Tab-separated table of C-alpha atoms and ligand atoms in Angstrom:
chain	number	residue	atom	x	y	z
A	1	MET	CA	13.721	-5.648	-16.950
A	2	VAL	CA	13.297	-5.447	-13.178
A	3	LYS	CA	9.731	-5.877	-12.001
A	4	ALA	CA	8.716	-5.005	-8.437
A	5	ILE	CA	5.607	-5.376	-6.326
A	6	TYR	CA	4.393	-3.072	-3.587
A	7	PRO	CA	1.703	-5.085	-1.769
A	8	GLY	CA	-0.543	-3.881	1.030
A	9	SER	CA	-4.061	-3.441	2.266
A	10	PHE	CA	-4.294	0.190	1.055
A	11	ASP	CA	-7.606	0.608	2.900
A	12	PRO	CA	-7.378	3.382	1.813
A	13	MET	CA	-4.179	4.514	0.085
A	14	THR	CA	-2.519	7.459	1.858
A	15	LYS	CA	0.058	10.043	0.823
A	16	GLY	CA	2.587	7.881	2.688
A	17	HIS	CA	1.886	5.035	0.258
A	18	LEU	CA	1.942	7.478	-2.662
A	19	ASP	CA	5.401	8.700	-1.641
A	20	ILE	CA	6.725	5.114	-1.511
A	21	ILE	CA	5.313	4.205	-4.932
A	22	GLN	CA	6.564	7.443	-6.544
A	23	ARG	CA	10.082	6.787	-5.301
A	24	SER	CA	9.896	3.089	-6.266
A	25	SER	CA	8.877	3.963	-9.810
A	26	LYS	CA	12.232	5.731	-10.243
A	27	LEU	CA	14.138	2.638	-9.132
A	28	PHE	CA	12.471	-0.155	-11.117
A	29	ASP	CA	11.219	-0.628	-14.680
A	30	GLU	CA	7.760	-1.711	-13.584
A	31	VAL	CA	6.071	-1.573	-10.194
A	32	ILE	CA	2.794	-3.314	-9.429
A	33	MET	CA	0.912	-1.783	-6.531
A	34	ALA	CA	-1.214	-4.707	-5.414
A	35	VAL	CA	-4.127	-4.768	-3.000
A	36	VAL	CA	-4.030	-7.898	-0.875
A	37	GLY	CA	-7.272	-9.140	0.619
A	38	ASN	CA	-6.050	-9.634	4.202
A	39	PRO	CA	-8.468	-11.953	6.068
A	40	GLY	CA	-7.157	-10.646	9.421
A	41	LYS	CA	-8.560	-7.159	8.769
A	42	SER	CA	-12.121	-5.861	8.323
A	43	PRO	CA	-11.776	-3.433	5.440
A	44	LEU	CA	-13.794	-0.264	5.002
A	45	LEU	CA	-13.401	-0.178	1.219
A	46	PRO	CA	-14.102	-3.049	-1.186
A	47	VAL	CA	-11.011	-4.158	-3.114
A	48	GLU	CA	-12.343	-2.738	-6.411
A	49	LYS	CA	-12.903	0.706	-4.858
A	50	ARG	CA	-9.398	0.679	-3.346
A	51	LYS	CA	-7.986	-0.110	-6.814
A	52	GLU	CA	-10.057	2.619	-8.448
A	53	LEU	CA	-8.806	5.249	-5.978
A	54	MET	CA	-5.212	4.062	-6.365
A	55	SER	CA	-5.462	4.212	-10.165
A	56	ALA	CA	-6.734	7.796	-9.938
A	57	ALA	CA	-3.814	8.787	-7.703
A	58	LEU	CA	-1.254	7.055	-9.944
A	59	LYS	CA	-2.569	8.062	-13.361
A	60	ASP	CA	0.418	10.302	-14.191
A	61	LEU	CA	3.063	7.879	-12.949
A	62	ASN	CA	4.888	5.892	-15.635
A	63	GLY	CA	5.657	2.227	-15.122
A	64	VAL	CA	3.152	1.681	-12.309
A	65	THR	CA	0.130	-0.599	-12.528
A	66	VAL	CA	-2.573	-1.499	-10.026
A	67	ASP	CA	-3.703	-5.035	-9.320
A	68	SER	CA	-5.089	-7.225	-6.530
A	69	PHE	CA	-4.710	-10.799	-5.432
A	70	GLN	CA	-5.603	-13.270	-2.726
A	71	GLY	CA	-3.191	-15.793	-1.316
A	72	LEU	CA	0.548	-15.650	-0.877
A	73	THR	CA	2.558	-12.693	-2.123
A	74	VAL	CA	5.355	-15.061	-3.176
A	75	ASP	CA	2.946	-16.996	-5.424
A	76	TYR	CA	1.807	-13.793	-7.086
A	77	ALA	CA	5.454	-12.766	-7.514
A	78	LYS	CA	6.400	-16.106	-9.113
A	79	GLN	CA	3.423	-16.016	-11.483
A	80	ASN	CA	4.198	-12.460	-12.590
A	81	ASN	CA	8.018	-12.634	-12.857
A	82	VAL	CA	8.451	-10.233	-9.957
A	83	THR	CA	11.833	-10.309	-8.198
A	84	ILE	CA	11.598	-7.270	-5.907
A	85	LEU	CA	9.160	-6.719	-3.046
A	86	ILE	CA	8.901	-3.136	-1.772
A	87	ARG	CA	7.796	-2.179	1.704
A	88	GLY	CA	7.815	1.169	3.477
A	89	LEU	CA	9.221	1.581	6.965
A	90	ARG	CA	7.719	4.399	9.005
A	91	ALA	CA	9.295	3.758	12.383
A	92	ILE	CA	11.261	1.192	14.382
A	93	SER	CA	7.905	-0.314	15.387
A	94	ASP	CA	7.314	-1.419	11.778
A	95	PHE	CA	10.642	-3.205	11.639
A	96	GLU	CA	9.951	-6.363	13.621
A	97	ALA	CA	6.882	-7.417	11.659
A	98	GLU	CA	8.517	-6.453	8.367
A	99	LEU	CA	11.661	-8.416	9.161
A	100	GLY	CA	9.562	-11.501	9.927
A	101	MET	CA	7.629	-11.163	6.676
A	102	ALA	CA	10.792	-10.595	4.648
A	103	GLN	CA	12.445	-13.654	6.165
A	104	ALA	CA	9.389	-15.859	5.645
A	105	ASN	CA	9.084	-14.710	2.040
A	106	LYS	CA	12.806	-15.397	1.487
A	107	GLU	CA	12.347	-18.967	2.710
A	108	LEU	CA	9.381	-19.462	0.394
A	109	PHE	CA	10.924	-17.760	-2.664
A	110	PRO	CA	14.691	-17.180	-2.351
A	111	GLU	CA	14.901	-15.168	-5.598
A	112	LEU	CA	12.595	-12.491	-4.196
A	113	GLU	CA	14.448	-9.574	-2.567
A	114	THR	CA	12.609	-7.319	-0.119
A	115	ILE	CA	13.662	-3.683	-0.376
A	116	PHE	CA	12.663	-1.219	2.343
A	117	LEU	CA	12.190	2.472	1.669
A	118	MET	CA	12.135	4.801	4.669
A	119	SER	CA	8.985	6.922	4.834
A	120	LYS	CA	9.427	10.659	4.642
A	121	ALA	CA	9.270	12.118	8.160
A	122	GLU	CA	6.121	14.083	7.329
A	123	TYR	CA	4.266	10.822	6.583
A	124	SER	CA	5.756	8.641	9.299
A	125	PHE	CA	2.737	8.882	11.622
A	126	ILE	CA	0.073	8.236	8.973
A	127	SER	CA	-1.725	4.926	8.749
A	128	SER	CA	-4.910	3.954	6.971
A	129	SER	CA	-6.618	3.380	10.346
A	130	THR	CA	-5.681	6.860	11.598
A	131	VAL	CA	-7.032	8.420	8.435
A	132	LYS	CA	-10.304	6.468	8.686
A	133	GLU	CA	-10.790	7.419	12.330
A	134	ILE	CA	-10.204	11.142	11.689
A	135	ALA	CA	-12.548	11.095	8.678
A	136	ARG	CA	-15.211	9.123	10.573
A	137	LEU	CA	-15.200	11.736	13.323
A	138	GLY	CA	-15.543	14.607	10.859
A	139	GLY	CA	-11.881	15.706	10.718
A	140	ASP	CA	-10.044	16.936	7.639
A	141	VAL	CA	-7.772	14.283	6.101
A	142	SER	CA	-6.974	16.142	2.885
A	143	LYS	CA	-3.337	16.588	3.991
A	144	PHE	CA	-2.917	12.843	4.436
A	145	VAL	CA	-4.583	11.258	1.399
A	146	PRO	CA	-4.780	11.800	-2.387
A	147	PRO	CA	-7.748	13.971	-3.503
A	148	ALA	CA	-9.873	11.065	-4.794
A	149	VAL	CA	-9.531	9.255	-1.442
A	150	ASN	CA	-10.431	12.439	0.421
A	151	ASP	CA	-13.576	12.850	-1.714
A	152	TYR	CA	-14.547	9.220	-1.165
A	153	LEU	CA	-14.113	9.390	2.622
A	154	LYS	CA	-16.013	12.678	2.909
A	155	GLN	CA	-18.889	11.272	0.909
A	156	HIS	CA	-18.863	7.945	2.725
A	157	PHE	CA	-18.936	9.389	6.227
A	158	SER	CA	-21.336	12.231	5.394
A	159	ARG	CA	-23.904	9.551	4.582
A	160	GLY	CA	-23.818	8.741	8.277
A	161	THR	CA	-22.007	5.461	7.680
A	162	LYS	CA	-19.751	4.871	10.645
B	1	COA	N1	2.586	5.157	4.624
B	1	COA	C1	1.439	5.127	5.274
B	1	COA	N2	0.958	4.037	5.904
B	1	COA	C2	1.697	2.943	5.844
B	1	COA	C3	2.912	2.896	5.176
B	1	COA	C4	3.365	4.066	4.544
B	1	COA	N3	4.517	4.117	3.901
B	1	COA	N4	3.432	1.667	5.309
B	1	COA	C5	2.544	0.967	6.023
B	1	COA	N5	1.500	1.733	6.355
B	1	COA	C6	0.359	1.361	7.169
B	1	COA	C7	-0.842	0.949	6.385
B	1	COA	O1	-1.653	2.056	6.108
B	1	COA	C8	-1.516	-0.020	7.314
B	1	COA	O2	-2.277	0.697	8.247
B	1	COA	P1	-3.529	0.019	8.987
B	1	COA	O3	-3.007	-1.141	9.777
B	1	COA	O4	-4.027	1.126	9.799
B	1	COA	O5	-4.474	-0.425	7.888
B	1	COA	C9	-0.362	-0.646	8.079
B	1	COA	O6	0.727	0.218	7.918
B	1	COA	C10	0.003	-2.005	7.581
B	1	COA	O7	0.388	-1.904	6.232
B	1	COA	P2	-0.136	-2.838	5.064
B	1	COA	O8	0.648	-2.466	3.856
B	1	COA	O9	-1.585	-2.780	4.925
B	1	COA	O10	0.405	-4.181	5.555
B	1	COA	P3	-0.337	-5.388	6.152
B	1	COA	O11	0.452	-5.694	7.359
B	1	COA	O12	-1.785	-5.256	6.259
B	1	COA	O13	-0.109	-6.449	4.985
B	1	COA	C11	1.036	-7.709	3.330
B	1	COA	C12	1.134	-6.775	4.515
B	1	COA	C13	-0.234	-7.499	2.553
B	1	COA	C14	2.201	-7.396	2.436
B	1	COA	C15	1.162	-9.159	3.849
B	1	COA	O14	0.159	-9.399	4.809
B	1	COA	C16	1.054	-10.175	2.741
B	1	COA	O15	1.959	-10.342	1.950
B	1	COA	N6	-0.101	-10.878	2.683
B	1	COA	C17	-0.343	-11.917	1.685
B	1	COA	C18	-0.301	-13.302	2.331
B	1	COA	C19	1.112	-13.720	2.544
B	1	COA	O16	1.915	-13.835	1.619
B	1	COA	N7	1.439	-13.948	3.809
B	1	COA	C20	2.756	-14.312	4.209
B	1	COA	C21	3.560	-13.068	4.494
B	1	COA	S1	5.070	-13.539	5.242
C-alpha cells in the first residue's frame, strides 16, 4: 500500500489545493493532507479551523484523510509509514524553493520521494494570500475556494475583522 502526504499551510485551502489532492487520490492508496504549523507565517485561520474546512471539502473523496503536525515533514512521514510527498507546482517561480525542499528532505529521509503535480492553468495564479486579500477587501472569492471556505471568509471579514 502506497501512502502519500500532501503537506502545506492551507491557510485557507483553495481550489488549486483541491485539484492537487483530487488528482493525488487517484494515484495513491492513501493520501494525508496535512496542515503544517509554519512558524514563519502569521496564519489567519487556526489549525483546527483549517482542518475542519478541508474535511468539508474532501468529504466525498475516498482514501484521503486530514491531519496536522508540527516539526519536520520527514519525521511525520517516518512515523506514519509515508513514502511519497506531493507538492503542486503552479509556475517556474515555485520551482526553486520546491527543489530545495525536495533535496533537503531527500538528505534527511532518502526513502521519501517528492512527486510534483503541475497545477491546472486555471488555478496557477491562486494562492492563499491572494484569496485572503480579495476577501478582506470585499471581493468575491467563490471561484477560487471550496464553498465552506468561501462561507468562512465572508463571515470572518463581514465581522469587520481585517
Ligand atoms: N494551488 C494553490 N495555491 C498553492 C498551490 C496550489 N496547487 N501550491 C502552493 N500554493 C500556495 C499556497 O496557497 C501558499 O500561499 P501563501 O504563501 O499565500 O500562503 C504558497 O503557495 C505556499 O504553499 P504552502 O503549501 O503553504 O507551502 P509553504 O511554503 O508554506 O510550506 C511545507 C511548505 C509546509 C511543506 C514546508 O514548509 C514543510 O515541510 N514544513 C515543515 C518543516 C520542515 O520539514 N522543514 C524542512 C523542509 S525542507
